[in-house]
Amino acid sequence: MRLVMKRFGVYARLTAIIALAMVIGLVILQNRNNTVTVWFFATYDSINVLWLMLVTAVASVVSWWMLTASLGLWRDMRALHQADILAEQERERSEREQKLKETEDRIDRKLSEAVKRDEIV
């Protein structure tokens, strides 16, 4: 049964790809002689529709790539900021730990001196 379902899925995807290729071919065939006037910060007369579609598709893909790259960069910047905050907190914790150790050593030294003085007397 599993092999039947896998075979059905493969043929369904193959059918979808062939149908999509046929639609793309039909669009190209039907629009090969069509031209259009386009305004993009200037007026461009008699632009072939297929070139316009290609430029639009490429611009869409590039825009999507730039958006995802920008979001990735934003995420990386946030991670760096968090790492800086954690490093600063670790440094402060280390400084407090060092001060506490120095205080403990000083107290131990004073206690040792006091015990020695009491033994001498």
PDB file of N, CA, C and O in Angstrom, residues 10-54:
ATOM      1  N   VAL A  10       4.337  10.460  -6.850  1.00  0.00           N
ATOM      2  CA  VAL A  10       5.313  10.768  -7.900  1.00  0.00           C
ATOM      3  C   VAL A  10       4.607  11.161  -9.182  1.00  0.00           C
ATOM      4  O   VAL A  10       4.943  12.157  -9.833  1.00  0.00           O
ATOM      5  N   TYR A  11       3.593  10.378  -9.565  1.00  0.00           N
ATOM      6  CA  TYR A  11       2.874  10.693 -10.800  1.00  0.00           C
ATOM      7  C   TYR A  11       2.075  11.991 -10.676  1.00  0.00           C
ATOM      8  O   TYR A  11       1.930  12.733 -11.650  1.00  0.00           O
ATOM      9  N   ALA A  12       1.571  12.282  -9.493  1.00  0.00           N
ATOM     10  CA  ALA A  12       0.837  13.538  -9.287  1.00  0.00           C
ATOM     11  C   ALA A  12       1.783  14.733  -9.441  1.00  0.00           C
ATOM     12  O   ALA A  12       1.428  15.732 -10.093  1.00  0.00           O
ATOM     13  N   ARG A  13       2.985  14.623  -8.872  1.00  0.00           N
ATOM     14  CA  ARG A  13       3.949  15.714  -9.033  1.00  0.00           C
ATOM     15  C   ARG A  13       4.384  15.849 -10.476  1.00  0.00           C
ATOM     16  O   ARG A  13       4.526  16.967 -10.982  1.00  0.00           O
ATOM     17  N   LEU A  14       4.597  14.726 -11.164  1.00  0.00           N
ATOM     18  CA  LEU A  14       4.976  14.761 -12.579  1.00  0.00           C
ATOM     19  C   LEU A  14       3.887  15.425 -13.409  1.00  0.00           C
ATOM     20  O   LEU A  14       4.173  16.265 -14.264  1.00  0.00           O
ATOM     21  N   THR A  15       2.638  15.079 -13.132  1.00  0.00           N
ATOM     22  CA  THR A  15       1.515  15.695 -13.841  1.00  0.00           C
ATOM     23  C   THR A  15       1.458  17.195 -13.570  1.00  0.00           C
ATOM     24  O   THR A  15       1.237  17.990 -14.492  1.00  0.00           O
ATOM     25  N   ALA A  16       1.668  17.605 -12.330  1.00  0.00           N
ATOM     26  CA  ALA A  16       1.640  19.031 -11.986  1.00  0.00           C
ATOM     27  C   ALA A  16       2.762  19.777 -12.691  1.00  0.00           C
ATOM     28  O   ALA A  16       2.544  20.889 -13.203  1.00  0.00           O
ATOM     29  N   ILE A  17       3.959  19.196 -12.743  1.00  0.00           N
ATOM     30  CA  ILE A  17       5.087  19.856 -13.406  1.00  0.00           C
ATOM     31  C   ILE A  17       4.834  19.971 -14.904  1.00  0.00           C
ATOM     32  O   ILE A  17       5.093  21.018 -15.509  1.00  0.00           O
ATOM     33  N   ILE A  18       4.306  18.905 -15.517  1.00  0.00           N
ATOM     34  CA  ILE A  18       4.005  18.968 -16.949  1.00  0.00           C
ATOM     35  C   ILE A  18       2.921  20.003 -17.226  1.00  0.00           C
ATOM     36  O   ILE A  18       3.028  20.786 -18.183  1.00  0.00           O
ATOM     37  N   ALA A  19       1.887  20.050 -16.387  1.00  0.00           N
ATOM     38  CA  ALA A  19       0.822  21.045 -16.569  1.00  0.00           C
ATOM     39  C   ALA A  19       1.370  22.461 -16.425  1.00  0.00           C
ATOM     40  O   ALA A  19       1.031  23.355 -17.205  1.00  0.00           O
ATOM     41  N   LEU A  20       2.246  22.672 -15.444  1.00  0.00           N
ATOM     42  CA  LEU A  20       2.839  23.993 -15.247  1.00  0.00           C
ATOM     43  C   LEU A  20       3.702  24.377 -16.436  1.00  0.00           C
ATOM     44  O   LEU A  20       3.653  25.526 -16.906  1.00  0.00           O
ATOM     45  N   ALA A  21       4.473  23.424 -16.950  1.00  0.00           N
ATOM     46  CA  ALA A  21       5.302  23.699 -18.121  1.00  0.00           C
ATOM     47  C   ALA A  21       4.441  24.038 -19.326  1.00  0.00           C
ATOM     48  O   ALA A  21       4.772  24.938 -20.120  1.00  0.00           O
ATOM     49  N   MET A  22       3.317  23.363 -19.458  1.00  0.00           N
ATOM     50  CA  MET A  22       2.415  23.658 -20.582  1.00  0.00           C
ATOM     51  C   MET A  22       1.794  25.047 -20.443  1.00  0.00           C
ATOM     52  O   MET A  22       1.678  25.772 -21.437  1.00  0.00           O
ATOM     53  N   VAL A  23       1.423  25.422 -19.234  1.00  0.00           N
ATOM     54  CA  VAL A  23       0.863  26.760 -19.011  1.00  0.00           C
ATOM     55  C   VAL A  23       1.912  27.824 -19.314  1.00  0.00           C
ATOM     56  O   VAL A  23       1.612  28.832 -19.974  1.00  0.00           O
ATOM     57  N   ILE A  24       3.136  27.623 -18.853  1.00  0.00           N
ATOM     58  CA  ILE A  24       4.207  28.588 -19.135  1.00  0.00           C
ATOM     59  C   ILE A  24       4.456  28.675 -20.634  1.00  0.00           C
ATOM     60  O   ILE A  24       4.593  29.766 -21.193  1.00  0.00           O
ATOM     61  N   GLY A  25       4.502  27.528 -21.304  1.00  0.00           N
ATOM     62  CA  GLY A  25       4.680  27.528 -22.759  1.00  0.00           C
ATOM     63  C   GLY A  25       3.548  28.243 -23.477  1.00  0.00           C
ATOM     64  O   GLY A  25       3.786  28.999 -24.437  1.00  0.00           O
ATOM     65  N   LEU A  26       2.318  28.035 -23.019  1.00  0.00           N
ATOM     66  CA  LEU A  26       1.166  28.705 -23.618  1.00  0.00           C
ATOM     67  C   LEU A  26       1.233  30.217 -23.414  1.00  0.00           C
ATOM     68  O   LEU A  26       0.951  30.987 -24.343  1.00  0.00           O
ATOM     69  N   VAL A  27       1.610  30.643 -22.223  1.00  0.00           N
ATOM     70  CA  VAL A  27       1.740  32.078 -21.948  1.00  0.00           C
ATOM     71  C   VAL A  27       2.811  32.692 -22.848  1.00  0.00           C
ATOM     72  O   VAL A  27       2.625  33.767 -23.426  1.00  0.00           O
ATOM     73  N   ILE A  28       3.941  32.007 -22.981  1.00  0.00           N
ATOM     74  CA  ILE A  28       5.014  32.513 -23.847  1.00  0.00           C
ATOM     75  C   ILE A  28       4.552  32.560 -25.293  1.00  0.00           C
ATOM     76  O   ILE A  28       4.763  33.556 -25.997  1.00  0.00           O
ATOM     77  N   LEU A  29       3.896  31.511 -25.749  1.00  0.00           N
ATOM     78  CA  LEU A  29       3.430  31.445 -27.135  1.00  0.00           C
ATOM     79  C   LEU A  29       2.412  32.544 -27.435  1.00  0.00           C
ATOM     80  O   LEU A  29       2.486  33.204 -28.483  1.00  0.00           O
ATOM     81  N   GLN A  30       1.480  32.755 -26.537  1.00  0.00           N
ATOM     82  CA  GLN A  30       0.424  33.737 -26.776  1.00  0.00           C
ATOM     83  C   GLN A  30       0.913  35.179 -26.641  1.00  0.00           C
ATOM     84  O   GLN A  30       0.306  36.087 -27.204  1.00  0.00           O
ATOM     85  N   ASN A  31       1.989  35.411 -25.896  1.00  0.00           N
ATOM     86  CA  ASN A  31       2.457  36.773 -25.667  1.00  0.00           C
ATOM     87  C   ASN A  31       3.721  37.123 -26.441  1.00  0.00           C
ATOM     88  O   ASN A  31       4.300  38.187 -26.237  1.00  0.00           O
ATOM     89  N   ARG A  32       4.168  36.278 -27.332  1.00  0.00           N
ATOM     90  CA  ARG A  32       5.436  36.509 -28.019  1.00  0.00           C
ATOM     91  C   ARG A  32       5.434  37.771 -28.878  1.00  0.00           C
ATOM     92  O   ARG A  32       6.473  38.385 -29.072  1.00  0.00           O
ATOM     93  N   ASN A  33       4.283  38.196 -29.391  1.00  0.00           N
ATOM     94  CA  ASN A  33       4.233  39.381 -30.255  1.00  0.00           C
ATOM     95  C   ASN A  33       3.593  40.584 -29.573  1.00  0.00           C
ATOM     96  O   ASN A  33       3.465  41.643 -30.188  1.00  0.00           O
ATOM     97  N   ASN A  34       3.179  40.452 -28.342  1.00  0.00           N
ATOM     98  CA  ASN A  34       2.516  41.564 -27.645  1.00  0.00           C
ATOM     99  C   ASN A  34       3.550  42.552 -27.109  1.00  0.00           C
ATOM    100  O   ASN A  34       4.605  42.166 -26.604  1.00  0.00           O
ATOM    101  N   THR A  35       3.228  43.818 -27.234  1.00  0.00           N
ATOM    102  CA  THR A  35       4.077  44.877 -26.678  1.00  0.00           C
ATOM    103  C   THR A  35       3.213  45.756 -25.789  1.00  0.00           C
ATOM    104  O   THR A  35       1.981  45.739 -25.877  1.00  0.00           O
ATOM    105  N   VAL A  36       3.875  46.525 -24.967  1.00  0.00           N
ATOM    106  CA  VAL A  36       3.163  47.361 -24.016  1.00  0.00           C
ATOM    107  C   VAL A  36       3.978  48.619 -23.761  1.00  0.00           C
ATOM    108  O   VAL A  36       5.202  48.630 -23.920  1.00  0.00           O
ATOM    109  N   THR A  37       3.316  49.674 -23.360  1.00  0.00           N
ATOM    110  CA  THR A  37       3.978  50.898 -22.939  1.00  0.00           C
ATOM    111  C   THR A  37       4.054  50.878 -21.412  1.00  0.00           C
ATOM    112  O   THR A  37       3.053  50.644 -20.737  1.00  0.00           O
ATOM    113  N   VAL A  38       5.254  51.099 -20.890  1.00  0.00           N
ATOM    114  CA  VAL A  38       5.483  50.994 -19.452  1.00  0.00           C
ATOM    115  C   VAL A  38       6.057  52.301 -18.947  1.00  0.00           C
ATOM    116  O   VAL A  38       6.911  52.910 -19.594  1.00  0.00           O
ATOM    117  N   TRP A  39       5.574  52.715 -17.760  1.00  0.00           N
ATOM    118  CA  TRP A  39       6.184  53.869 -17.104  1.00  0.00           C
ATOM    119  C   TRP A  39       6.943  53.353 -15.895  1.00  0.00           C
ATOM    120  O   TRP A  39       6.384  52.747 -14.979  1.00  0.00           O
ATOM    121  N   PHE A  40       8.251  53.572 -15.897  1.00  0.00           N
ATOM    122  CA  PHE A  40       9.087  53.266 -14.740  1.00  0.00           C
ATOM    123  C   PHE A  40      10.076  54.410 -14.614  1.00  0.00           C
ATOM    124  O   PHE A  40      11.184  54.355 -15.112  1.00  0.00           O
ATOM    125  N   PHE A  41       9.614  55.504 -14.018  1.00  0.00           N
ATOM    126  CA  PHE A  41      10.353  56.757 -13.888  1.00  0.00           C
ATOM    127  C   PHE A  41      10.639  57.390 -15.244  1.00  0.00           C
ATOM    128  O   PHE A  41      11.341  58.379 -15.323  1.00  0.00           O
ATOM    129  N   ALA A  42      10.154  56.799 -16.281  1.00  0.00           N
ATOM    130  CA  ALA A  42      10.188  57.335 -17.652  1.00  0.00           C
ATOM    131  C   ALA A  42       9.237  56.457 -18.456  1.00  0.00           C
ATOM    132  O   ALA A  42       8.896  55.351 -18.045  1.00  0.00           O
ATOM    133  N   THR A  43       8.816  56.943 -19.603  1.00  0.00           N
ATOM    134  CA  THR A  43       7.901  56.169 -20.434  1.00  0.00           C
ATOM    135  C   THR A  43       8.697  55.357 -21.441  1.00  0.00           C
ATOM    136  O   THR A  43       9.530  55.890 -22.169  1.00  0.00           O
ATOM    137  N   TYR A  44       8.439  54.048 -21.449  1.00  0.00           N
ATOM    138  CA  TYR A  44       9.096  53.138 -22.380  1.00  0.00           C
ATOM    139  C   TYR A  44       8.022  52.582 -23.307  1.00  0.00           C
ATOM    140  O   TYR A  44       7.098  51.912 -22.863  1.00  0.00           O
ATOM    141  N   ASP A  45       8.147  52.866 -24.611  1.00  0.00           N
ATOM    142  CA  ASP A  45       7.161  52.416 -25.595  1.00  0.00           C
ATOM    143  C   ASP A  45       7.583  51.093 -26.212  1.00  0.00           C
ATOM    144  O   ASP A  45       8.765  50.818 -26.404  1.00  0.00           O
ATOM    145  N   SER A  46       6.603  50.298 -26.532  1.00  0.00           N
ATOM    146  CA  SER A  46       6.764  49.043 -27.274  1.00  0.00           C
ATOM    147  C   SER A  46       7.759  48.076 -26.618  1.00  0.00           C
ATOM    148  O   SER A  46       8.666  47.560 -27.258  1.00  0.00           O
ATOM    149  N   ILE A  47       7.571  47.825 -25.348  1.00  0.00           N
ATOM    150  CA  ILE A  47       8.366  46.822 -24.647  1.00  0.00           C
ATOM    151  C   ILE A  47       7.660  45.474 -24.842  1.00  0.00           C
ATOM    152  O   ILE A  47       6.452  45.363 -24.639  1.00  0.00           O
ATOM    153  N   ASN A  48       8.409  44.456 -25.196  1.00  0.00           N
ATOM    154  CA  ASN A  48       7.832  43.123 -25.345  1.00  0.00           C
ATOM    155  C   ASN A  48       7.358  42.630 -23.984  1.00  0.00           C
ATOM    156  O   ASN A  48       8.068  42.744 -22.980  1.00  0.00           O
ATOM    157  N   VAL A  49       6.165  42.071 -23.952  1.00  0.00           N
ATOM    158  CA  VAL A  49       5.562  41.628 -22.695  1.00  0.00           C
ATOM    159  C   VAL A  49       6.403  40.526 -22.037  1.00  0.00           C
ATOM    160  O   VAL A  49       6.532  40.482 -20.819  1.00  0.00           O
ATOM    161  N   LEU A  50       7.005  39.664 -22.838  1.00  0.00           N
ATOM    162  CA  LEU A  50       7.817  38.592 -22.259  1.00  0.00           C
ATOM    163  C   LEU A  50       9.033  39.149 -21.527  1.00  0.00           C
ATOM    164  O   LEU A  50       9.398  38.653 -20.460  1.00  0.00           O
ATOM    165  N   TRP A  51       9.668  40.184 -22.091  1.00  0.00           N
ATOM    166  CA  TRP A  51      10.796  40.811 -21.403  1.00  0.00           C
ATOM    167  C   TRP A  51      10.330  41.475 -20.119  1.00  0.00           C
ATOM    168  O   TRP A  51      11.003  41.402 -19.088  1.00  0.00           O
ATOM    169  N   LEU A  52       9.170  42.104 -20.168  1.00  0.00           N
ATOM    170  CA  LEU A  52       8.621  42.740 -18.972  1.00  0.00           C
ATOM    171  C   LEU A  52       8.337  41.696 -17.887  1.00  0.00           C
ATOM    172  O   LEU A  52       8.652  41.912 -16.712  1.00  0.00           O
ATOM    173  N   MET A  53       7.775  40.560 -18.284  1.00  0.00           N
ATOM    174  CA  MET A  53       7.505  39.495 -17.316  1.00  0.00           C
ATOM    175  C   MET A  53       8.805  38.947 -16.734  1.00  0.00           C
ATOM    176  O   MET A  53       8.888  38.680 -15.527  1.00  0.00           O
ATOM    177  N   LEU A  54       9.825  38.772 -17.580  1.00  0.00           N
ATOM    178  CA  LEU A  54      11.110  38.264 -17.104  1.00  0.00           C
ATOM    179  C   LEU A  54      11.753  39.231 -16.108  1.00  0.00           C
ATOM    180  O   LEU A  54      12.224  38.824 -15.043  1.00  0.00           O
TER     181      LEU A  54
END
